[in-house]
Every structure is written in structure tokens, then in C-alpha cells.
XYZ file of C-alpha atoms in Angstrom:
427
model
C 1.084 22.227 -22.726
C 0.297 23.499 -19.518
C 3.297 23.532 -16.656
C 3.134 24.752 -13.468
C 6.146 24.828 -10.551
C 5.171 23.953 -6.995
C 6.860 24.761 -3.520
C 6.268 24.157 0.066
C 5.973 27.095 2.575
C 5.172 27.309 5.991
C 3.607 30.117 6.311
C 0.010 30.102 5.595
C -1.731 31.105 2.611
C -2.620 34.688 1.673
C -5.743 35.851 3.339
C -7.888 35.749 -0.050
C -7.314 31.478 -0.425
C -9.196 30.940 2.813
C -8.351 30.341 6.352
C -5.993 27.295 6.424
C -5.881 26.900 2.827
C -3.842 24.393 1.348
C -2.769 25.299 -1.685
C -2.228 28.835 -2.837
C -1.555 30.050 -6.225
C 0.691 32.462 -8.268
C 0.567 32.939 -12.167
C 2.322 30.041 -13.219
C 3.081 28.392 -9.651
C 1.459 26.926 -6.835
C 2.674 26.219 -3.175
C 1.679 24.135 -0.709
C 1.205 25.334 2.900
C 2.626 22.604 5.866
C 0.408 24.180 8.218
C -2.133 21.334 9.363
C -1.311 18.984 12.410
C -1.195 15.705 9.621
C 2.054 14.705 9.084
C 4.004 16.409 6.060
C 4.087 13.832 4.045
C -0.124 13.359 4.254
C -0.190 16.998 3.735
C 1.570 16.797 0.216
C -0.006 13.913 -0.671
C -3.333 15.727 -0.069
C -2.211 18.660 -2.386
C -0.807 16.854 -5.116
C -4.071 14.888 -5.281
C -6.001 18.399 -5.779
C -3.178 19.167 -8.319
C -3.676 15.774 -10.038
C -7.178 17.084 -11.048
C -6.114 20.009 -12.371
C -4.998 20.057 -16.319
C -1.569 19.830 -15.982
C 1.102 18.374 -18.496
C 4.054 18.957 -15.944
C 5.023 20.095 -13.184
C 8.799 21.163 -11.503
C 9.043 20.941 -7.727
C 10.974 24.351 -6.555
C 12.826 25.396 -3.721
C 13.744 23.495 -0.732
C 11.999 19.728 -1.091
C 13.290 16.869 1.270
C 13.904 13.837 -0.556
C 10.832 11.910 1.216
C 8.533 14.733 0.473
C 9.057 14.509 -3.142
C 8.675 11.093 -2.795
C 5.024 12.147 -1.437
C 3.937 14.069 -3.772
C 5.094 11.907 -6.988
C 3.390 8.974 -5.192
C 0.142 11.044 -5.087
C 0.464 13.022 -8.393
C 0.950 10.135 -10.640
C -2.367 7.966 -11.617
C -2.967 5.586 -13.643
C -3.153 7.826 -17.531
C -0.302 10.229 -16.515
C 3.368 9.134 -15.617
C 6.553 10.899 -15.938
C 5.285 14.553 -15.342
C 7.402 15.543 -12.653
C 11.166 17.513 -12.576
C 12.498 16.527 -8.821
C 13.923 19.490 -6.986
C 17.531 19.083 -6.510
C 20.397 16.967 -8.517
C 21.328 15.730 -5.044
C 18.735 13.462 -4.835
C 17.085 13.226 -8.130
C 19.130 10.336 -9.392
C 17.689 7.836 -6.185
C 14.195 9.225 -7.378
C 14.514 8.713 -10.594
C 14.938 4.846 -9.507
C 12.379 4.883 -7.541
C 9.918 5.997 -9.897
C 11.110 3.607 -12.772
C 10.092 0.510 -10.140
C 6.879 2.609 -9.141
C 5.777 3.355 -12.700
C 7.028 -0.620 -13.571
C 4.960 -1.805 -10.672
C 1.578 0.070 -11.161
C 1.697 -0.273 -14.994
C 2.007 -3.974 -14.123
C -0.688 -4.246 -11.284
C -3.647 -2.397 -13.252
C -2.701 -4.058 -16.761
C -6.091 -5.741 -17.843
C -6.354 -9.858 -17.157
C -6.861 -9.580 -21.464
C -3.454 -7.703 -21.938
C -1.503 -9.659 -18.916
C -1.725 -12.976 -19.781
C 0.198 -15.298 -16.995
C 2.878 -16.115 -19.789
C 2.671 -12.541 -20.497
C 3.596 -11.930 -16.612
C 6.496 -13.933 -16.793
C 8.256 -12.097 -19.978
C 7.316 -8.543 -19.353
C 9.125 -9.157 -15.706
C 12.003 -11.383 -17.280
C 12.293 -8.050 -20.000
C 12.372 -5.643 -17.481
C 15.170 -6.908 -15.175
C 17.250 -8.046 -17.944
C 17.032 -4.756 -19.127
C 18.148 -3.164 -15.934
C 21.285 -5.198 -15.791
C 22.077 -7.565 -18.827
C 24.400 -9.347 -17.831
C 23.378 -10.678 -14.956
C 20.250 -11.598 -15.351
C 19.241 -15.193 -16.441
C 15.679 -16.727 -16.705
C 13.864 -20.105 -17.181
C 10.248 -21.073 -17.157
C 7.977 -23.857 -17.055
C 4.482 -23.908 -18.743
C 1.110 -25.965 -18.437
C 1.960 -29.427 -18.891
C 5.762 -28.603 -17.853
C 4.643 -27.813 -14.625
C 3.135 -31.373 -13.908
C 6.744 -32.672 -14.847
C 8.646 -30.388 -12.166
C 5.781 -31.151 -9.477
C 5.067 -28.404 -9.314
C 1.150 -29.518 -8.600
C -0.590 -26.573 -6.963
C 0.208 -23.434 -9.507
C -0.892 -26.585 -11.973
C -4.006 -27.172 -10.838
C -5.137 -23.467 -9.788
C -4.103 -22.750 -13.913
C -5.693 -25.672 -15.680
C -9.298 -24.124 -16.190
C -7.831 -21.518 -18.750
C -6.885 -22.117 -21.838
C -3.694 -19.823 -21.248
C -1.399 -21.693 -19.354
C 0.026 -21.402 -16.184
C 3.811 -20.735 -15.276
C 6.678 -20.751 -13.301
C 9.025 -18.174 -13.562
C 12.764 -18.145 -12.450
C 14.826 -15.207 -12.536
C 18.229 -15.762 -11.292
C 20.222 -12.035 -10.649
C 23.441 -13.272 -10.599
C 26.063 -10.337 -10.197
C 28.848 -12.746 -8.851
C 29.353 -13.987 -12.459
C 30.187 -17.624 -10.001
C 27.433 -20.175 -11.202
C 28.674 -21.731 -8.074
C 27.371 -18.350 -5.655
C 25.310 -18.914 -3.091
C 21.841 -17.473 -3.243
C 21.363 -14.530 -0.442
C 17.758 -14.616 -1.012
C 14.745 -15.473 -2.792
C 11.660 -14.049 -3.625
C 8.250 -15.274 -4.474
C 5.321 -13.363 -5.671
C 1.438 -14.608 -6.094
C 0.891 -14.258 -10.029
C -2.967 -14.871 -10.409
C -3.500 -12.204 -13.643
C -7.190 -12.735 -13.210
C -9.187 -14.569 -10.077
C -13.088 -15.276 -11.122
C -12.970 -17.585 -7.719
C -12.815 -20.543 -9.661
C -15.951 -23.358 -8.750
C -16.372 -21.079 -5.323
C -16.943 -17.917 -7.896
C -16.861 -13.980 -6.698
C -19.503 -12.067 -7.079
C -19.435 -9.647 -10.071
C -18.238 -6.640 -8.057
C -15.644 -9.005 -6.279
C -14.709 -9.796 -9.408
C -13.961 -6.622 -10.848
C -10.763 -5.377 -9.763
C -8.772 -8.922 -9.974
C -6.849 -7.759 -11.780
C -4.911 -7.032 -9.419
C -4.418 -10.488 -8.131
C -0.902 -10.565 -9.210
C -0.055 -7.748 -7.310
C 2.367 -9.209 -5.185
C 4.515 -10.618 -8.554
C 4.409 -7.339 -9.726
C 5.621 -5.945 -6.111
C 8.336 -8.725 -5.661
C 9.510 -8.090 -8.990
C 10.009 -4.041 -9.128
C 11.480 -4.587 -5.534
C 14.313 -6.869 -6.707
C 14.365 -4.132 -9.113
C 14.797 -1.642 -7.426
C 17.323 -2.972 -5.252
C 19.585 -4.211 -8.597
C 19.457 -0.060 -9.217
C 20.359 0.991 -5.985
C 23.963 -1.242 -6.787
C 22.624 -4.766 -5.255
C 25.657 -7.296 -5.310
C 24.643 -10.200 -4.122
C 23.029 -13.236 -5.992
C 19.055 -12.989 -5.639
C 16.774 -15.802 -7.002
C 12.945 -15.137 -7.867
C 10.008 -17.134 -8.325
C 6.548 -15.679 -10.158
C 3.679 -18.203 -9.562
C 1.633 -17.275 -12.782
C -1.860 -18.080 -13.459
C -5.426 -17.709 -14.204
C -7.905 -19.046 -11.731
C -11.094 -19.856 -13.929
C -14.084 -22.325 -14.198
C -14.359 -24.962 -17.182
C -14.533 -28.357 -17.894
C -10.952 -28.670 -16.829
C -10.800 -26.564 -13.755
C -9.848 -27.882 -10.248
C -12.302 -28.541 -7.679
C -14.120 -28.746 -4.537
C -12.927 -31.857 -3.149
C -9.573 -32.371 -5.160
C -6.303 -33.157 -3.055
C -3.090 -31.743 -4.269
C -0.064 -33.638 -3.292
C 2.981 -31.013 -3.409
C 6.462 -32.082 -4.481
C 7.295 -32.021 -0.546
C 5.044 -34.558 0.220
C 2.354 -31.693 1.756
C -1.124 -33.153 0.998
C -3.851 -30.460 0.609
C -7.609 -30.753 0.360
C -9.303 -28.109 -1.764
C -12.341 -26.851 0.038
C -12.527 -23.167 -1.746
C -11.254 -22.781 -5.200
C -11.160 -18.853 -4.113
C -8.305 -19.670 -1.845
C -6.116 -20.135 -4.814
C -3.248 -17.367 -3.554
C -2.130 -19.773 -1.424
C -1.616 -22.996 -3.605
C 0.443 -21.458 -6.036
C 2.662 -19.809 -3.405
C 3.363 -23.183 -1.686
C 5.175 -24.197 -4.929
C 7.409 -20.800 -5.393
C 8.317 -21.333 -1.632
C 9.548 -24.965 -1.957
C 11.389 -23.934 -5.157
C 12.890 -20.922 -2.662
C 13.514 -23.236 -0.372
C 15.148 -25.079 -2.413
C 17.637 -22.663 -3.137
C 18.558 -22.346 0.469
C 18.725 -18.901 0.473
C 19.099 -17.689 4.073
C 16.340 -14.874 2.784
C 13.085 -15.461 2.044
C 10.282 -12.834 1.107
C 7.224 -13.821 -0.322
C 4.316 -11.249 -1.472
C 0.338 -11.372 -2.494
C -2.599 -10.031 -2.587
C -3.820 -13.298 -0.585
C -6.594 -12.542 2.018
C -9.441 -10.114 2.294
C -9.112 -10.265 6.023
C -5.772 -8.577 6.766
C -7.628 -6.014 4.761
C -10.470 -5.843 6.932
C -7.896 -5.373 9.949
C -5.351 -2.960 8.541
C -7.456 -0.969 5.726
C -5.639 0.094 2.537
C -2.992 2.154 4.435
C -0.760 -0.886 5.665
C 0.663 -3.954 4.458
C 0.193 -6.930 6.922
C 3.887 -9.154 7.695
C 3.797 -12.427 8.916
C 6.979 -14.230 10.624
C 7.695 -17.468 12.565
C 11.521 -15.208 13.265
C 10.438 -12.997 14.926
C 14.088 -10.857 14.977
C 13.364 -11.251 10.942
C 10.333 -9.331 11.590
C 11.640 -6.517 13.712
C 14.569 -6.228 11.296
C 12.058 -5.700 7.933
C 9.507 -3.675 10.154
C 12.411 -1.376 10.303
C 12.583 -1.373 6.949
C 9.278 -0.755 6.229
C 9.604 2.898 8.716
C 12.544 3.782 7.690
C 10.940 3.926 3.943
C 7.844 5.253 4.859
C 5.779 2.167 3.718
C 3.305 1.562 6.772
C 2.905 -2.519 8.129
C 2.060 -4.020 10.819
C 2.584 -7.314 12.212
C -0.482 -10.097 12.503
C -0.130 -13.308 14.285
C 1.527 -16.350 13.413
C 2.634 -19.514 14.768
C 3.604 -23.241 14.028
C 0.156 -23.778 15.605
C -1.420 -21.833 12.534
C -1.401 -24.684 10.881
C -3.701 -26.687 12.381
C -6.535 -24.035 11.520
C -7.410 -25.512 8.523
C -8.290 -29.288 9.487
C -8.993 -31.897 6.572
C -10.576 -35.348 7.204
C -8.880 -36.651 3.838
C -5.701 -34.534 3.540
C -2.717 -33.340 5.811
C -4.374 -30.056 5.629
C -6.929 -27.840 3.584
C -6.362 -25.095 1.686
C -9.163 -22.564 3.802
C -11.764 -23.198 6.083
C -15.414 -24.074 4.758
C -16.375 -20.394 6.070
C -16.766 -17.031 4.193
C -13.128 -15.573 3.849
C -12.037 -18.571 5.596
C -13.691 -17.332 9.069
C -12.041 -16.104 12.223
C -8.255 -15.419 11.515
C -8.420 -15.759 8.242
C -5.168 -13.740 7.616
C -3.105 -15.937 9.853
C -4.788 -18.721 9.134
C -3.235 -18.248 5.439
C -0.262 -17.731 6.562
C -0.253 -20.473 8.651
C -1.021 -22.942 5.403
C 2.117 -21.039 3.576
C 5.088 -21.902 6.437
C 3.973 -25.211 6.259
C 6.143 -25.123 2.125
C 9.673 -23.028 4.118
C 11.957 -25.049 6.038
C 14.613 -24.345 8.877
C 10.869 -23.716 10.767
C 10.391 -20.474 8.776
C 13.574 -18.669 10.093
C 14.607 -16.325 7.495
C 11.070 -16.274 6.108
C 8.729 -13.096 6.266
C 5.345 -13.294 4.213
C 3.912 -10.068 2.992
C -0.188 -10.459 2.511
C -0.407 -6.725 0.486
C -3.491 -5.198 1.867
C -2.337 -1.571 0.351
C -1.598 -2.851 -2.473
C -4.682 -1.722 -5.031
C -7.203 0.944 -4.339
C -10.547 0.186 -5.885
C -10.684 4.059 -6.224
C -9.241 7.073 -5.600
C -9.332 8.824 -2.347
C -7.550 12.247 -0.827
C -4.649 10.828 -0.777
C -3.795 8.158 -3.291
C -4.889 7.583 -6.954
C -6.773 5.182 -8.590
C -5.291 1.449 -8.565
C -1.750 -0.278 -7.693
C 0.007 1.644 -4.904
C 3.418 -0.216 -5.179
C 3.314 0.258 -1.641
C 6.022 -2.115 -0.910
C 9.096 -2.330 -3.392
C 10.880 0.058 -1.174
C 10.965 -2.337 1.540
C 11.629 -4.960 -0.164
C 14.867 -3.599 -2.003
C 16.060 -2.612 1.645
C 16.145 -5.986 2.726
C 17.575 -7.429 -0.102
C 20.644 -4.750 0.408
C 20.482 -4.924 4.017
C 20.087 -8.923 4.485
């Protein structure tokens, strides 16, 4: 088993590594030099991607480490085939890591499970396992499969499931420290659960197709958020709602042309069966709304374009409050998980005009044309109430890296349960 220990310096390396080298090595240690003009935190993650390649079995982070530099460098350091390889620096702050990397490792493993292994009912007990296991007592589930859904009208996760012969479902989590069945509910959260997206009728390609996987990134984000947060000592009651499906083609799929009437009277013409993200949310949001929670956070993988506009380093928020949006932008800086805020308003939802229905679900243009980011969003406030206040929609644009690059591995970034659990203790 190979080990090696690694500390930061900022002095630069010995003269025999190079001018400006990086990384510097020592028998059985390494150190990395915070001499460039990139942030620190870019600068580890740099190194611990060169150290990633390298044959290691384990490595312990010596000397003086700031808790958010740690944080770095496991981020960067773990991939996809090796987990749990790192010793944090300090007791001080190794218990709060430790967390953190349970959700991480949780999240990822989730994300980049294949469509085969993660079957949507699959989804729903793996999460349901996982949080009861974090806090027994309090947590309580219930679900509602295939034909089950029809019965709770819950017609869009329905419709966007029926093509596969494994069923679609609605999961309910209820986190319910109080021990009061009678508690209010301090927020809700709603995650897009497609474990596999062929596009349905309006099919991907085969290299769009690939990595969708990943489509039920944002269940897997909401869900290692909450948590997260029931880790960190969350108290209050916290409802959540995993839309859970697969989005294939047969003799029983949905199609081009269909109108979905939603159990809030919302009629929706489908005119891409690609735009699926979107109809499955609009049920968990109702059921959110539902609970009237006076929090609302939903997350997905939903739109190619706020990827086009932010790349993979941010996550794109969406808010009709727009204090709620300063208040979780601050979130997001204050644990180093980059977003950025894209445009909505009520008028959003006019962007997607349908001769037959109230609305349709995209716009008969390739990734839904101009605005396509907002335009999504615009569809989803359309299933809150109180005119979206207290609602902030997360489309996850960081959320899965095809590949690896210089500073992130392979896959699910779990770019985003940090944030989450600070609004959910904040809130």
C-alpha cells in the first residue's frame, strides 16, 4: 500500500522541480507550493488532481491546512474508483469534514450509478436507506408507483415514466425531528429523478445519450443536501419529494402532441418528449406546495442552456423573491459553491405558447431556443404558489463532468449539497 503525506508551503519549490513548480517531493511526502496568482483553493485542486494520477492508496494532509482547503483538495482527489483515502489535518475540523464527505461520497456514488443499477424505484430506497440511516428516528417515508401515481394525480412524472417497463415514482421523505405529527414543515425539497433520459419520441443522439445517467442528478443533490444538513444538527421538520423515472420510447410512451392536465388544473401540451425535467418537477412542486412550507428548493439537471451560459463551474438559480435569491447566493459564497443568477419573471411563462393547452412544455426549437434556461424555469413557477416567494430553482449546470479536467474528476461534482444544507439551517 502506498501512502504519502502532503503539505502546503509558500515558499517555492526547490530549484531542481522547475521554476514555479507545483508540487515538490520528499521521500515519502509531497507539498504543494501556493505560489501562482489562482486562488488557493484552484491551486490545490490543481495538485491533488496530479496526485490523483499517481498510485496512491492514501494520503494524510500535514501541517497547517484551513478547513476550506482540505475541502479542495478531497473534492479534487477523490474520483469516481477511489473514496475514503484521505486523513484530514486537524481534529478541530475533521469531524465537519468527515460529514461533508459522507454527503459528497453519497451524492457522486448516486449521480454516476449506471441507469441498469439505479432503477427509479431503486432511487427512491437507496435515498429513503440513507437518511433513515443518518437519523432513525426521525425519518419517515411513503411512495407511490406506476399506476399509483395516476390515482394521486400525479399526471406528469406518470406520463414521462410510462414507456419503461420499470415504473415511475414518487418519493416522500418526511425528516421529522419535532416528534409533533402536527409540526409545521420549514421546507421542502424537490429533486428531478430521471435515472436514464434516451429523449423519449424527440430521442438524443447517441453521444447525448451517453452520460444520462446523470439525469437524476438533482435527486441525488437534494437528497445528500437534506443530508447533510440532518448531520450538521438540523431541527426543524423538512419534507422531500424525488420525482423518479425513466424517460424511454415504446408502445406505451408519451408523445408529441399529448396534453397533461396536472392535479392543479395546469394544462400542458407536449411538444418535446426531451423536455421531460420539467414535467415531473411540476408534480414534486405542487406536492411541496402543498405542504406549505415557507421554503422551497427544487434541483435538476434540466436545461442544456444554463450550461451553455455558465459552463461546468457554476450552478444557475432562478427566483421570482428576489431577497430569497440574495439570501441563498450568500450561501452558495460563503460555501465556496460558485452560482449565478439567470432571469426570471411571471412573464416567463408565456414563452412557451400552446394553441391547445394553457401552456407547452418547451418551444418547438432545438434546446427550446432563445432563453431556454429561463424559459424552463418559467414553465416550473407556474406549479409554486404565494407567486413563487420562498421558491428558488436550482438548474445544476456543474453538476456532472463528462470528463475529467485540471481541476475536477471524472463525473458527479455534488457541487451543491453544501448550499443547500445552509439554507435548510439558515431558513
Amino acid at each position: 500500500m502506498s501512502r504519502l503525506s502532503i503539505q502546503l508551503s509558500t515558499s517555492a519549490a526547490p530549484a531542481h522541480w522547475g521554476k514555479n513548480a507545483l508540487l515538490s517531493f520528499d521521500n515519502e511526502s509531497a507539498t504543494i507550493h501556493l505560489l501562482s496568482d489562482d486562488p488557493q483553493h484552484r491551486i490545490i485542486r490543481r495538485a491533488a488532481r496530479i496526485l490523483d494520477g499517481l498510485t496512491l492508496d492514501f494520503v494524510t494532509l500535514c501541517g497547517k491546512w484551513h478547513i476550506e482547503q482540505q475541502w479542495a483538495f478531497a473534492c479534487s482527489f477523490s474520483n469516481t474508483k477511489k473514496q475514503h483515502r484521505i486523513q484530514w489535518a486537524d481534529d478541530d475540523n475533521s469531524n465537519t469534514l468527515t460529514q461533508r464527505y459522507q454527503a459528497l461520497v453519497f451524492t457522486r456514488n448516486q449521480t454516476n450509478a449506471t441507469p441498469e443499477d439505479l432503477s427509479p424505484e431503486k432511487l427512491a430506497s437507496s435515498s429513503t436507506e440513507w437518511l433513515t440511516s443518518l437519523s432513525p428516528s426521525y425519518v419517515s417515508a411513503k411512495q407511490w408507483t406506476g399506476e399509483e401515481l395516476v390515482e394521486q394525480q400525479w399526471h406528469g412524472l406518470y406520463n414521462v415514466g410510462r414507456g419503461s417497463a420499470r415504473p415511475p415514482v414518487m418519493l416522500e421523505v418526511d425528516y421529522n425531528p419535532t416528534g409533533d405529527p402536527l409540526a409545521p414543515v420549514s421546507a421542502a425539497l424537490v429533486g428531478k429523478g430521471i435515472t436514464f433520459d434516451s429523449g423519449g419520441y424527440s430521442i438524443k443522439s447517441s453521444e447525448g445519450m451517453l452520460h444520462m445517467k446523470c439525469d437524476m442528478g438533482g435527486a441525488a443533490m437534494v437528497t445528500g443536501g437534506l443530508g447533510l444538513a440532518i448531520m450538521q444538527g438540523l431541527n426543524k421538520r423538512v419534507k422531500l419529494y424525488l420525482c423518479c423515472a425513466e424517460n424511454l420510447i415504446s408502445g406505451h410512451a408519451y408523445k408529441l402532441g399529448d396534453i397533461i392536465t396536472y392535479k392543479n388544473g395546469t394544462t400542458v401540451e407536449i411538444v418535446n418528449t426531451d423536455a421531460e425535467g420539467r414535467l415531473v418537477l411540476a408534480d414534486g412542486l405542487i406536492a411541496a406546495t402543498e405542504t406549505q412550507a415557507p421554503l422551497i428548493i427544487n434541483a435538476a439537471t434540466l436545461t442544456g442552456a444554463a450550461s451553455v451560459a455558465l459552463g461546468r463551474d457554476y450552478n444557475a438559480f432562478f427566483a421570482l423573491d428576489k431577497n430569497l435569491m440574495q439570501r441563498m447566493l450568500g450561501y452558495a459564497t460563503d460555501e465556496n459553491e460558485p452560482a449565478w443568477p439567470l432571469p426570471l419573471e411571471t412573464w416567463h411563462q408565456e414563452k412557451c405558447p400552446s394553441n391547445y393547452a394553457d401552456t407547452a412544455n418547451s418551444r418547438v426549437q432545438k434546446g427550446g431556443g432563445a432563453g431556454g434556461a429561463s424559459n424552463a424555469a418559467g414553465f416550473l413557477s407556474r406549479f409554486v404558489g404565494n407567486d413563487g416567494q420562498g421558491w428558488l430553482h436550482m438548474d445544476l449546470a456543474a453538476a456532472f463532468h463528462d470528463s475529467a479536467d485540471a481541476y475536477s474528476p471524472a463525473g458527479a461534482s455534488a457541487m451543491g449539497i453544501r448550499t443547500i444544507a445552509k439554507a435548510l439551517l439558515e431558513e
